[in-house]
PDB file of C-alpha atoms in Angstrom:
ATOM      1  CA  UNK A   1      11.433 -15.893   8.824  1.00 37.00           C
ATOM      2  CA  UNK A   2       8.087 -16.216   7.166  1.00 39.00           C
ATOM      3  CA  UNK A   3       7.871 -17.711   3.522  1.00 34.00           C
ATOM      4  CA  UNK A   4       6.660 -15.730   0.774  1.00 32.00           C
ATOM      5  CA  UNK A   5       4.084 -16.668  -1.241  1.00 31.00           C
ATOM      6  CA  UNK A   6       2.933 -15.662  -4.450  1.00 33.00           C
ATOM      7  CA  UNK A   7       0.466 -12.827  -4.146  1.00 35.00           C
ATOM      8  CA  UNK A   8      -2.843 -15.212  -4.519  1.00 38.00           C
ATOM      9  CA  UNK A   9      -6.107 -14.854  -6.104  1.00 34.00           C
ATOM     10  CA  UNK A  10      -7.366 -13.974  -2.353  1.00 37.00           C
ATOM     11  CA  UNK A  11      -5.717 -10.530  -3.191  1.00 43.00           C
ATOM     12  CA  UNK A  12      -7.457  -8.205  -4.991  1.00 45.00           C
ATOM     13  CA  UNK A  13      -7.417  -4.003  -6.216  1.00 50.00           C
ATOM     14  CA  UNK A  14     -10.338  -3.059  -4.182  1.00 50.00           C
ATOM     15  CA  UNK A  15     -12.064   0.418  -4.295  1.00 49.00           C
ATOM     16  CA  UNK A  16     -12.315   2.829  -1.595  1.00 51.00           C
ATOM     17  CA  UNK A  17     -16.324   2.374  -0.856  1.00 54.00           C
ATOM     18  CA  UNK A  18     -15.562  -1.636  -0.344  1.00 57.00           C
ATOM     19  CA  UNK A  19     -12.162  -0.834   2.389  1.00 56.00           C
ATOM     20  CA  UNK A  20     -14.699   1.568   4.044  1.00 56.00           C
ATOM     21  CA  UNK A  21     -16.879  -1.035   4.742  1.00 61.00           C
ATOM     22  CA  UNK A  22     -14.286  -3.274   5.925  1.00 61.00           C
ATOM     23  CA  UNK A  23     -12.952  -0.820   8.322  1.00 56.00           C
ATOM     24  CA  UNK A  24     -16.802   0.020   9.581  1.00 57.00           C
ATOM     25  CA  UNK A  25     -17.111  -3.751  10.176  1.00 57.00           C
ATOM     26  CA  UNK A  26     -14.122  -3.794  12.490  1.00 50.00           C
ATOM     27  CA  UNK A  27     -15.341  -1.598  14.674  1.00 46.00           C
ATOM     28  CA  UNK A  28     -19.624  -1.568  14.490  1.00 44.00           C
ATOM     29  CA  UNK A  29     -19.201  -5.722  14.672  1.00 41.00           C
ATOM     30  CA  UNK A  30     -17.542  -5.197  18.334  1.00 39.00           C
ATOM     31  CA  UNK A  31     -20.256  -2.823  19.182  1.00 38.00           C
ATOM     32  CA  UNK A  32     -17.164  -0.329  19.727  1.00 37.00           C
ATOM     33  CA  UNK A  33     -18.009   2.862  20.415  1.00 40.00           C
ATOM     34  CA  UNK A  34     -15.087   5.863  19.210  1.00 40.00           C
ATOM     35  CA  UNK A  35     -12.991   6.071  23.057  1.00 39.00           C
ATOM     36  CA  UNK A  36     -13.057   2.269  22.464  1.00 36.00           C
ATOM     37  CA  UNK A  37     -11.487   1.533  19.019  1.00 38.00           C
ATOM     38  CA  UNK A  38      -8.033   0.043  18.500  1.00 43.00           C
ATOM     39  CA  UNK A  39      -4.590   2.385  19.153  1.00 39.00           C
ATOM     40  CA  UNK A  40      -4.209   2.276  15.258  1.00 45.00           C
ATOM     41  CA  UNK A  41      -8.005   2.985  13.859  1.00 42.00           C
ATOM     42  CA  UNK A  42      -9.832   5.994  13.810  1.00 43.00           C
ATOM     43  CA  UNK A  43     -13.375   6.897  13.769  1.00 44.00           C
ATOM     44  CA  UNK A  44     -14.990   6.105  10.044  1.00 44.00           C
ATOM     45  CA  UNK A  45     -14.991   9.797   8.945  1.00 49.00           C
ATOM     46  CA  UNK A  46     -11.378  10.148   9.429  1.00 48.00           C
ATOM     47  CA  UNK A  47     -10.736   6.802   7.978  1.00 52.00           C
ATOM     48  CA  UNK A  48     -11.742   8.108   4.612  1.00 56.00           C
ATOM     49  CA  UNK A  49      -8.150  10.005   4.175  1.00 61.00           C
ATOM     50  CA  UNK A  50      -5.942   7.836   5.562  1.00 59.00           C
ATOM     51  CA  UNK A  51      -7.551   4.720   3.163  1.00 59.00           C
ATOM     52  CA  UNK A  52      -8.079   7.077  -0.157  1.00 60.00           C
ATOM     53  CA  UNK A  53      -4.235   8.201   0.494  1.00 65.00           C
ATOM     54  CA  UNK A  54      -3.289   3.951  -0.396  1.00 63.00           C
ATOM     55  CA  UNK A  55      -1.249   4.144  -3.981  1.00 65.00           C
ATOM     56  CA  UNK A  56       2.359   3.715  -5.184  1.00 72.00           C
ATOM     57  CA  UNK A  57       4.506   1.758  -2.212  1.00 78.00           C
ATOM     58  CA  UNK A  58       1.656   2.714  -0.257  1.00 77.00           C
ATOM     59  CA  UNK A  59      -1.281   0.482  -1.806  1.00 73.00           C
ATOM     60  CA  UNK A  60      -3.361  -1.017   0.145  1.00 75.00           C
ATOM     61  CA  UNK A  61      -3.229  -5.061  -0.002  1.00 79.00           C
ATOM     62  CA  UNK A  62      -6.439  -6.746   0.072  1.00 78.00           C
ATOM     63  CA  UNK A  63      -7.427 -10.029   1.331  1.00 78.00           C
ATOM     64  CA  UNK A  64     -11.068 -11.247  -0.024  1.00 75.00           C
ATOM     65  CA  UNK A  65     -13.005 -14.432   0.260  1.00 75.00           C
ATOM     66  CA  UNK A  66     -14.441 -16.999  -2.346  1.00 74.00           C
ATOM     67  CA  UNK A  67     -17.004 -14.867  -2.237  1.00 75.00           C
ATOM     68  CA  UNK A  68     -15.518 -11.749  -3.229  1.00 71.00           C
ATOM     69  CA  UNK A  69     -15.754 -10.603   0.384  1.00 73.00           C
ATOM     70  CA  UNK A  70     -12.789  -8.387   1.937  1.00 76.00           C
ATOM     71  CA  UNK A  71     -11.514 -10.200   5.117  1.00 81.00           C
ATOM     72  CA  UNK A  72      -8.333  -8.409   6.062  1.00 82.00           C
ATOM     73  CA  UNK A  73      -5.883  -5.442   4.345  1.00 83.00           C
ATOM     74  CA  UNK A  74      -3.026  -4.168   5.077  1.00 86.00           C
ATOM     75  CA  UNK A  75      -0.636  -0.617   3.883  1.00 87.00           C
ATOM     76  CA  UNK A  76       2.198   0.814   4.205  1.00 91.00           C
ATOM     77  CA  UNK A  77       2.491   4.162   5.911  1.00 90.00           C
ATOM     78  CA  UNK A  78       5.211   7.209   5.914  1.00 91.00           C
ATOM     79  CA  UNK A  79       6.947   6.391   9.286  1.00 93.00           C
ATOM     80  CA  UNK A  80       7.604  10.077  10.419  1.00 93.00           C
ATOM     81  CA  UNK A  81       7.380  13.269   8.307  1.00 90.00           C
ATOM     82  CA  UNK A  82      10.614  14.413   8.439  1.00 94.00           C
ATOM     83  CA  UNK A  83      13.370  13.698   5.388  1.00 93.00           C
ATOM     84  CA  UNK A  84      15.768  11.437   7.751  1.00 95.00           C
ATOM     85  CA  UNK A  85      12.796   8.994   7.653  1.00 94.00           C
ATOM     86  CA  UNK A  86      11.525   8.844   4.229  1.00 95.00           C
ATOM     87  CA  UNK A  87      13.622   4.979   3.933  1.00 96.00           C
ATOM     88  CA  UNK A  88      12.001   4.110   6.793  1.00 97.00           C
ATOM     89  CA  UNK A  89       8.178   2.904   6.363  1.00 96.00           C
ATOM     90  CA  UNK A  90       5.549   1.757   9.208  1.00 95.00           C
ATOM     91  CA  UNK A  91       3.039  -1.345   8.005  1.00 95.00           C
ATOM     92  CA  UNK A  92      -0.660  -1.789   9.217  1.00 90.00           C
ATOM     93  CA  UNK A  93      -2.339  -5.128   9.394  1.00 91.00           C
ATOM     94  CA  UNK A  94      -5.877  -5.785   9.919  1.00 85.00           C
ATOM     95  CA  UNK A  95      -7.867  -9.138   9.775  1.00 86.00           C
ATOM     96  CA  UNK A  96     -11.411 -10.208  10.380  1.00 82.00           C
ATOM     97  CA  UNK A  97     -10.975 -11.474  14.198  1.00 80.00           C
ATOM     98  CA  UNK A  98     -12.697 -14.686  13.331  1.00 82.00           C
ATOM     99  CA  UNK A  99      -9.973 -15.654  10.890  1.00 80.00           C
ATOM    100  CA  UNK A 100      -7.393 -15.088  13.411  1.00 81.00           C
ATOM    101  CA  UNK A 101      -4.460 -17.534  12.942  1.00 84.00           C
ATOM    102  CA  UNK A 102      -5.857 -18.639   9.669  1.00 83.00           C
ATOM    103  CA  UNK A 103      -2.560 -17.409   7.948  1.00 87.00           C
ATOM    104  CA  UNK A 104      -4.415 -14.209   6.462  1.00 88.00           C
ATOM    105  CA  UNK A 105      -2.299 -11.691   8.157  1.00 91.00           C
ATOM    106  CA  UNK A 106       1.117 -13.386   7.578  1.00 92.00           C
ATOM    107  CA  UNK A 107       0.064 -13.349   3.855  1.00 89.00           C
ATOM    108  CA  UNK A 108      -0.488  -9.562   4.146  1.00 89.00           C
ATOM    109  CA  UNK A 109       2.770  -8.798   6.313  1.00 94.00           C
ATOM    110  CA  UNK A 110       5.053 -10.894   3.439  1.00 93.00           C
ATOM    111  CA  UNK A 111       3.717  -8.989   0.569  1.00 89.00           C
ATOM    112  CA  UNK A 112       4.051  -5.829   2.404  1.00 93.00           C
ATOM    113  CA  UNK A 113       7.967  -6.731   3.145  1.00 95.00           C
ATOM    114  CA  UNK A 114       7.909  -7.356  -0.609  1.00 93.00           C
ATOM    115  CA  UNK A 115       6.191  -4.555  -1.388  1.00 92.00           C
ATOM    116  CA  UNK A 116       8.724  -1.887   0.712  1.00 95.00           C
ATOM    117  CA  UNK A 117      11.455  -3.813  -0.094  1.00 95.00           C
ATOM    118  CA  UNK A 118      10.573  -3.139  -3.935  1.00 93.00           C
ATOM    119  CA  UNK A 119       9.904   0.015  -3.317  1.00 94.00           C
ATOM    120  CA  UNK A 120      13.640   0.799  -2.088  1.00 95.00           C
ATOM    121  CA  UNK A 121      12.427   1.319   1.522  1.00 96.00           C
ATOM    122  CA  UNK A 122      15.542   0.106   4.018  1.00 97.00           C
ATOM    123  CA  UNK A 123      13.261  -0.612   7.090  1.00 98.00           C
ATOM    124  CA  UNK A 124       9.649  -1.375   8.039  1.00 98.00           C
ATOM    125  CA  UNK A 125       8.457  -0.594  11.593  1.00 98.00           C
ATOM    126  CA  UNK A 126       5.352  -1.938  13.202  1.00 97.00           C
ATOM    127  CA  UNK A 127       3.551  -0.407  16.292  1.00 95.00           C
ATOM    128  CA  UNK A 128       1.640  -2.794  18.244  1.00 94.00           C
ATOM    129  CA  UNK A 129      -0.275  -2.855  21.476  1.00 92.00           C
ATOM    130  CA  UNK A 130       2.519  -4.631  24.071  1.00 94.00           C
ATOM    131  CA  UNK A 131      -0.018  -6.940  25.406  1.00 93.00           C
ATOM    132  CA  UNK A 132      -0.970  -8.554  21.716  1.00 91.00           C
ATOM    133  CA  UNK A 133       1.221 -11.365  21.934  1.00 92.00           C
ATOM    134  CA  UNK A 134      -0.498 -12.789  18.304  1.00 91.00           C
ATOM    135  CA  UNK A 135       0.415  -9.735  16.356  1.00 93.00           C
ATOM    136  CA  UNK A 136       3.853  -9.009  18.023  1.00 96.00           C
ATOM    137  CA  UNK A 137       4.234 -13.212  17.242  1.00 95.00           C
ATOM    138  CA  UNK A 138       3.294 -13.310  13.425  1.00 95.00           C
ATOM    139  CA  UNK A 139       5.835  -9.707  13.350  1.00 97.00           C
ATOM    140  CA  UNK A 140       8.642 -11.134  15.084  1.00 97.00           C
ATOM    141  CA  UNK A 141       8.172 -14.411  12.714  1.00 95.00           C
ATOM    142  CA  UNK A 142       8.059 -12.567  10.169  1.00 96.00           C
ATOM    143  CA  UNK A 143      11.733 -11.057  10.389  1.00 97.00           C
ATOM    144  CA  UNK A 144      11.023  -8.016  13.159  1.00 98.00           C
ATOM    145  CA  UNK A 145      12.654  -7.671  16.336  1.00 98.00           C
ATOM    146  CA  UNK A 146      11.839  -5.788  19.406  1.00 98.00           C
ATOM    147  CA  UNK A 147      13.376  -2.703  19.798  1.00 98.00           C
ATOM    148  CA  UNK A 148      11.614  -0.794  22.551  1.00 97.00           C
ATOM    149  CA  UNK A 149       8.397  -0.107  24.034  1.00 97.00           C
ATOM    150  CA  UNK A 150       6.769   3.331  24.881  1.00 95.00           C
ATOM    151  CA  UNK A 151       5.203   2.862  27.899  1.00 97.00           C
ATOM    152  CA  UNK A 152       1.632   4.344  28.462  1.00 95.00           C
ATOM    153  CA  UNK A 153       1.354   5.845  25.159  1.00 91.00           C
ATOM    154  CA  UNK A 154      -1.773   5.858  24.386  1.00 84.00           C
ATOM    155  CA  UNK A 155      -5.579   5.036  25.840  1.00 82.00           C
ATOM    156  CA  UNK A 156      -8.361   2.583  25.440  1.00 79.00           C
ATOM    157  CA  UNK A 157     -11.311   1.285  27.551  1.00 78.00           C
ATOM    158  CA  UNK A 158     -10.073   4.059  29.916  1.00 83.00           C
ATOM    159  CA  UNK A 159      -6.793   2.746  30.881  1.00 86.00           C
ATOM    160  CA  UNK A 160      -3.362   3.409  29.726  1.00 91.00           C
ATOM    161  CA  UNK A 161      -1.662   1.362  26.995  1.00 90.00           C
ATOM    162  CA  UNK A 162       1.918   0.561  25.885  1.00 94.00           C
ATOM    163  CA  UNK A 163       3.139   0.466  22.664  1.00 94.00           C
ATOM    164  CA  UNK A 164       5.824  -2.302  21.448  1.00 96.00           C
ATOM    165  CA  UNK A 165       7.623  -1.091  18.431  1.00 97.00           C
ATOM    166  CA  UNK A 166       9.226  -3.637  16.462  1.00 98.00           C
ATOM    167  CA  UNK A 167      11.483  -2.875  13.478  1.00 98.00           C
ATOM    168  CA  UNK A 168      12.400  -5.056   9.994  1.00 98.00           C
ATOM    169  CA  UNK A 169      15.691  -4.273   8.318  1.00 98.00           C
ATOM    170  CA  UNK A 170      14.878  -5.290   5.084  1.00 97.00           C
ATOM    171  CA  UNK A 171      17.866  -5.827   4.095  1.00 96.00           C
ATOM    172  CA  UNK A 172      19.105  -8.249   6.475  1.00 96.00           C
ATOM    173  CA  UNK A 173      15.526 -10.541   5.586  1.00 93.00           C
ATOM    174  CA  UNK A 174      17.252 -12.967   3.329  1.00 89.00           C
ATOM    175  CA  UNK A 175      14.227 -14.032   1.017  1.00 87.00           C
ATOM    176  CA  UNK A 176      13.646 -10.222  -0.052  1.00 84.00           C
TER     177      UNK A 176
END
């Protein structure tokens, strides 16, 4: 189970132009061009909704620099649209990719779990490309377990992808 940690100084309210430009960085930085992004990010122009949407339970946490520079974020999202769901809660994490492993995205993850777990949410699910072993890692440390994969979901660099969803009961993580 991953500690928590007080929310640090490295977190920060950040405004909608300044999460833009985080989210352009992930992909223009990789030279990525819109077939090519990530299962979970979208082209820039319909990034715009999905970040300005980030209030309540659903506020976007920021990590930033010493130098005031955003270097990872993460939200909570609705799960599914229909009213059987609305305890259930899916989380996004996304982190420069040269501060991998730096303990940046296990920050973000624990305040989330803090965050839904707050909010009266009763489980947080996480979607995650099978073959990322780091992210399905700092999830599973963090409290989530395995609980199926959905084989060739979706597409990237042309060839099919699966999906590993992993699921937190929040109320079985005993430092919530």
């Amino acid at each position: 189970m991953c500690r928590h940690h007080k929310l640090p100084s490295k977190f920060a309210e950040r405004p909608l132009p300044t999460l833009l430009q985080f989210w352009k960085s992930i992909t223009t930085k990789c030279n990525l061009r819109p077939q090519h992004l990530t299962l979970c990010l979208a082209p820039l122009k319909h990034s715009k909704h999905w970040i300005s949407a980030r209030s309540g339970a659903f506020s976007a946490i920021v990590a930033v620099d010493e130098s005031d520079v955003v270097v990872g974020f993460g939200a909570l999202s609705e799960y599914r649209d229909r009213a059987a769901y609305k305890t259930s809660v899916e989380n996004s994490v996304y982190v420069k990719r040269d501060l991998a492993r730096s303990g940046i995205g296990r920050l973000i993850l624990t305040n989330l779990l803090q965050q839904a777990a707050d909010s009266g949410f009763h489980a947080v699910m996480a979607r995650i490309e099978a073959s990322s072993l780091a992210s399905r890692g700092l999830h599973e440390s963090c409290g989530f377990a395995l609980v199926g994969v959905e084989r060739e979901i979706g597409r990237k660099f042309g060839r099919w992808l699966d999906v590993a969803l992993m699921q937190c009961v929040l109320h079985e993580q005993p430092d919530l």
